[in-house]
Tab-separated table of C-alpha atoms in Angstrom:
chain	number	residue	atom	x	y	z
A	161	SER	CA	19.779	1.153	-3.196
A	162	GLN	CA	17.315	-0.729	-1.492
A	163	THR	CA	14.799	-3.647	-3.486
A	164	ILE	CA	12.626	-5.885	-2.581
A	165	HIS	CA	11.966	-9.357	-4.059
A	166	GLN	CA	9.399	-11.272	-3.537
A	167	TRP	CA	8.316	-14.821	-4.930
A	168	PRO	CA	6.934	-15.936	-7.294
A	169	ALA	CA	5.121	-13.776	-8.765
A	170	THR	CA	1.806	-15.962	-9.242
A	171	LEU	CA	0.306	-18.952	-7.682
A	172	VAL	CA	-2.270	-21.547	-7.898
A	173	GLN	CA	-2.766	-23.374	-5.932
A	174	PRO	CA	-5.995	-26.153	-5.200
A	175	VAL	CA	-8.137	-25.319	-1.042
A	176	GLY	CA	-6.233	-27.328	2.020
A	177	SER	CA	-2.678	-27.258	0.420
A	178	PRO	CA	-0.147	-24.657	2.384
A	179	LEU	CA	1.707	-21.611	1.402
A	180	SER	CA	4.657	-20.754	1.732
A	181	LEU	CA	5.712	-16.877	-0.262
A	182	GLU	CA	8.637	-15.606	0.369
A	183	CYS	CA	9.901	-11.273	0.786
A	184	THR	CA	13.694	-10.389	1.179
A	185	VAL	CA	15.157	-6.921	1.580
A	186	GLU	CA	18.762	-5.561	-0.442
A	187	GLY	CA	20.727	-2.225	0.597
A	188	THR	CA	19.199	-1.709	4.149
A	189	SER	CA	19.757	-4.022	7.631
A	190	ASN	CA	16.781	-4.582	10.587
A	191	PRO	CA	14.259	-3.140	7.861
A	192	ASN	CA	10.668	-2.337	9.433
A	193	LEU	CA	8.751	-5.417	6.917
A	194	TYR	CA	5.123	-5.632	6.390
A	195	TRP	CA	2.238	-8.280	4.659
A	196	TYR	CA	0.229	-7.219	3.598
A	197	ARG	CA	-2.752	-8.396	0.653
A	198	GLN	CA	-5.289	-6.257	-1.977
A	199	ALA	CA	-8.029	-8.032	-2.247
A	200	ALA	CA	-9.691	-7.356	-6.089
A	201	GLY	CA	-10.129	-3.822	-6.647
A	202	ARG	CA	-9.840	-3.119	-3.004
A	203	GLY	CA	-7.677	-1.823	-0.737
A	204	LEU	CA	-4.168	-1.967	1.118
A	205	GLN	CA	-5.019	-4.471	4.289
A	206	LEU	CA	-2.334	-4.884	7.375
A	207	LEU	CA	-1.998	-9.207	7.869
A	208	PHE	CA	1.281	-8.383	9.419
A	209	TYR	CA	4.228	-6.417	10.421
A	210	SER	CA	7.547	-7.475	11.753
A	211	VAL	CA	10.527	-4.635	13.685
A	212	GLY	CA	13.059	-7.345	13.848
A	213	ILE	CA	14.257	-11.334	14.185
A	214	GLY	CA	12.040	-13.232	15.251
A	215	GLN	CA	9.280	-10.392	16.231
A	216	ILE	CA	6.026	-11.016	13.935
A	217	SER	CA	2.865	-9.032	15.088
A	218	SER	CA	-0.927	-10.295	13.908
A	219	GLU	CA	-3.760	-7.366	12.727
A	220	VAL	CA	-6.201	-9.458	12.120
A	221	PRO	CA	-6.897	-13.184	12.561
A	222	GLN	CA	-6.703	-15.079	10.264
A	223	ASN	CA	-5.428	-19.057	8.745
A	224	LEU	CA	-1.884	-17.388	8.038
A	225	SER	CA	1.033	-16.630	9.856
A	226	ALA	CA	4.564	-15.216	9.171
A	227	SER	CA	7.838	-15.679	10.267
A	228	ARG	CA	11.098	-13.319	10.102
A	229	PRO	CA	14.341	-16.287	10.318
A	230	GLN	CA	16.480	-13.366	8.784
A	231	ASP	CA	16.882	-9.835	9.240
A	232	ARG	CA	16.377	-8.962	5.608
A	233	GLN	CA	14.037	-12.259	5.473
A	234	PHE	CA	9.964	-11.849	5.613
A	235	ILE	CA	8.165	-15.478	5.223
A	236	LEU	CA	3.773	-15.728	5.036
A	237	SER	CA	2.612	-19.493	5.343
A	238	SER	CA	-0.374	-20.972	5.617
A	239	LYS	CA	-1.124	-25.208	6.198
A	240	LYS	CA	-4.125	-24.918	4.877
A	241	LEU	CA	-5.463	-22.436	2.139
A	242	LEU	CA	-8.987	-21.567	2.135
A	243	LEU	CA	-11.338	-20.184	-0.944
A	244	SER	CA	-11.250	-16.515	0.875
A	245	ASP	CA	-7.065	-16.121	1.025
A	246	SER	CA	-6.242	-15.465	-3.243
A	247	GLY	CA	-5.654	-11.750	-3.031
A	248	PHE	CA	-2.692	-10.685	-4.270
A	249	TYR	CA	0.162	-10.254	-1.462
A	250	LEU	CA	2.494	-6.874	-1.326
A	251	CYS	CA	5.988	-7.216	0.916
A	252	ALA	CA	7.139	-3.621	2.146
A	253	TRP	CA	9.552	-2.555	3.928
A	254	LYS	CA	9.783	1.352	6.243
A	255	GLY	CA	11.861	3.869	4.848
A	256	GLY	CA	11.570	6.857	5.822
A	257	PRO	CA	9.005	8.435	7.761
A	258	GLY	CA	5.846	7.082	7.669
A	259	GLU	CA	7.408	6.427	3.876
A	260	GLN	CA	6.829	2.110	2.711
A	261	PHE	CA	8.514	0.871	-0.899
A	262	PHE	CA	6.072	-2.697	-2.198
A	263	GLY	CA	7.608	-5.579	-3.734
A	264	PRO	CA	6.588	-6.359	-6.780
A	265	GLY	CA	3.434	-8.478	-5.126
A	266	THR	CA	2.721	-12.265	-5.620
A	267	ARG	CA	-0.486	-12.910	-7.076
A	268	LEU	CA	-2.150	-15.998	-5.682
A	269	THR	CA	-4.680	-18.361	-6.596
A	270	VAL	CA	-6.866	-20.040	-4.486
A	271	LEU	CA	-8.567	-23.339	-6.213
B	79	GLY	CA	-10.946	1.422	14.741
B	80	GLN	CA	-10.072	3.497	12.198
B	81	GLN	CA	-10.889	4.139	8.375
B	82	VAL	CA	-10.181	5.580	5.706
B	83	MET	CA	-12.343	6.451	2.959
B	84	GLN	CA	-11.902	8.089	-0.730
B	85	ILE	CA	-14.008	9.100	-3.722
B	86	PRO	CA	-14.924	8.830	-6.411
B	87	GLN	CA	-14.124	4.980	-6.258
B	88	TYR	CA	-13.353	4.820	-10.396
B	89	GLN	CA	-12.651	8.052	-12.658
B	90	HIS	CA	-13.116	8.191	-16.442
B	91	VAL	CA	-11.725	11.814	-17.647
B	92	GLN	CA	-10.237	13.028	-21.001
B	93	GLU	CA	-7.496	13.728	-21.654
B	94	GLY	CA	-6.086	16.639	-21.238
B	95	GLU	CA	-8.793	17.303	-18.309
B	96	ASP	CA	-8.401	17.796	-14.316
B	97	PHE	CA	-8.989	14.725	-11.913
B	98	THR	CA	-9.386	15.756	-8.511
B	99	THR	CA	-9.659	11.756	-5.545
B	100	TYR	CA	-10.749	12.824	-1.472
B	101	CYS	CA	-9.576	11.341	1.022
B	102	ASN	CA	-11.159	11.487	4.571
B	103	SER	CA	-10.005	9.942	7.742
B	104	SER	CA	-12.887	8.781	10.559
B	105	THR	CA	-9.802	10.510	13.462
B	106	THR	CA	-6.872	13.041	12.630
B	107	LEU	CA	-4.249	11.477	11.282
B	108	SER	CA	-0.772	12.370	12.047
B	109	ASN	CA	0.718	11.560	9.117
B	110	ILE	CA	-0.675	11.361	5.690
B	111	GLN	CA	0.438	9.050	2.518
B	112	TRP	CA	-0.864	9.105	-0.902
B	113	TYR	CA	1.195	6.067	-3.332
B	114	LYS	CA	-0.227	5.174	-6.472
B	115	GLN	CA	-0.411	1.511	-8.458
B	116	ARG	CA	-0.679	1.054	-11.844
B	117	PRO	CA	-2.884	-2.093	-13.607
B	118	GLY	CA	-1.288	-5.181	-12.596
B	119	GLY	CA	1.550	-3.804	-10.074
B	120	HIS	CA	2.267	-2.303	-7.064
B	121	PRO	CA	2.086	0.380	-5.256
B	122	VAL	CA	4.615	2.861	-5.056
B	123	PHE	CA	5.227	6.070	-3.122
B	124	LEU	CA	4.550	9.378	-3.841
B	125	ILE	CA	4.632	11.711	-1.523
B	126	GLN	CA	4.138	12.084	2.741
B	127	LEU	CA	2.429	15.209	4.532
B	128	VAL	CA	2.176	16.138	7.847
B	129	LYS	CA	1.157	19.504	8.986
B	130	SER	CA	-1.875	20.896	9.003
B	131	GLY	CA	-3.233	22.595	6.127
B	132	GLU	CA	0.345	21.176	4.080
B	133	VAL	CA	0.386	21.698	-0.304
B	134	LYS	CA	2.466	20.455	-2.030
B	135	LYS	CA	2.995	19.808	-6.039
B	136	GLN	CA	4.934	17.684	-8.573
B	137	LYS	CA	4.910	18.533	-11.752
B	138	ARG	CA	0.903	18.237	-12.375
B	139	LEU	CA	0.037	16.982	-8.792
B	140	THR	CA	-1.226	18.672	-6.185
B	141	PHE	CA	-1.751	17.396	-2.636
B	142	GLN	CA	-2.959	19.462	0.357
B	143	PHE	CA	-3.235	17.730	3.551
B	144	GLY	CA	-6.413	19.519	5.234
B	145	GLU	CA	-6.706	21.786	8.353
B	146	ALA	CA	-7.961	19.665	10.341
B	147	LYS	CA	-5.638	16.989	9.594
B	148	LYS	CA	-9.136	14.623	9.252
B	149	ASN	CA	-8.726	15.026	4.931
B	150	SER	CA	-6.605	15.665	1.849
B	151	SER	CA	-7.476	15.541	-1.893
B	152	LEU	CA	-4.871	14.781	-4.542
B	153	HIS	CA	-5.532	16.670	-8.249
B	154	ILE	CA	-3.557	16.443	-11.182
B	155	THR	CA	-4.127	19.195	-13.830
B	156	ALA	CA	-4.650	18.455	-17.450
B	157	THR	CA	-4.232	14.649	-17.648
B	158	GLN	CA	-1.373	12.198	-19.217
B	159	THR	CA	-2.229	8.235	-19.995
B	160	THR	CA	0.321	7.899	-18.503
B	161	ASP	CA	-1.247	9.368	-15.277
B	162	VAL	CA	-3.877	5.490	-15.410
B	163	GLY	CA	-3.583	3.738	-12.018
B	164	THR	CA	-5.471	3.584	-8.330
B	165	TYR	CA	-4.133	6.625	-6.217
B	166	PHE	CA	-4.696	5.683	-2.814
B	167	CYS	CA	-4.092	7.583	0.722
B	168	ALA	CA	-2.658	6.206	4.217
B	169	GLY	CA	-2.779	8.248	6.944
B	170	SER	CA	-1.242	7.119	10.797
B	171	ALA	CA	-3.363	8.746	13.041
B	172	VAL	CA	-1.069	7.473	15.883
B	173	LYS	CA	3.072	7.902	16.888
B	174	THR	CA	4.040	4.249	16.628
B	175	SER	CA	7.165	2.157	15.660
B	176	TYR	CA	6.587	0.128	13.399
B	177	ASP	CA	4.496	2.943	11.650
B	178	LYS	CA	1.242	1.769	11.388
B	179	VAL	CA	-0.830	3.370	8.277
B	180	ILE	CA	-4.280	2.581	7.031
B	181	PHE	CA	-4.979	2.740	2.696
B	182	GLY	CA	-7.856	4.041	1.193
B	183	PRO	CA	-10.004	2.438	-1.058
B	184	GLY	CA	-8.152	3.937	-4.176
B	185	THR	CA	-9.776	6.274	-6.161
B	186	SER	CA	-9.121	4.375	-10.212
B	187	LEU	CA	-8.168	7.340	-12.698
B	188	SER	CA	-9.117	6.284	-16.902
B	189	VAL	CA	-7.963	8.173	-18.938
B	190	ILE	CA	-9.324	8.730	-22.472
B	191	PRO	CA	-7.389	9.742	-25.563
């Protein structure tokens, strides 16, 4: 069966520091992968999606970037974090039609 | 751009009461999905509706897709404490290769034992 991993689970970083969040998927090949951000008490905002290795599309302009170095690995990065980057970051992959499976998420606090 | 709205934002019910959340899209949807997120957890896929007027049931949960494919509802009969969480609808306006969906802001359900 398919599983999706994210790490770290929680992270506290100072403003201006770099960021690297990792997502890996097991049990499927060439998945569509997504990064979402969820602000406290809010819905999910799509940040990036990828349909294959090295193929990244951004939904909103921001100081974040994403990379997909391997088929089942999706990385979210920033060179300099802002306070507004705090939130719950979720990685997801596309299962059946319209169906998305989410990882456990990373709670990022920028101080 | 496409917007998805949900009401109410919060709902507190006594255990055993019914609960309904409504989802409205600014544009016609090709499909709609519902997710549940428990406190501190991640969203979990519940169901997808595709056809106009479609109704699907999962035990005490009833999902409906409007005739115009611009709105949807989730109804829970006789709520239990295990129903606590935030319910999100998510819709796709057009078919894309990456299945882009727009999530609503969610309805947070509290069940008082």
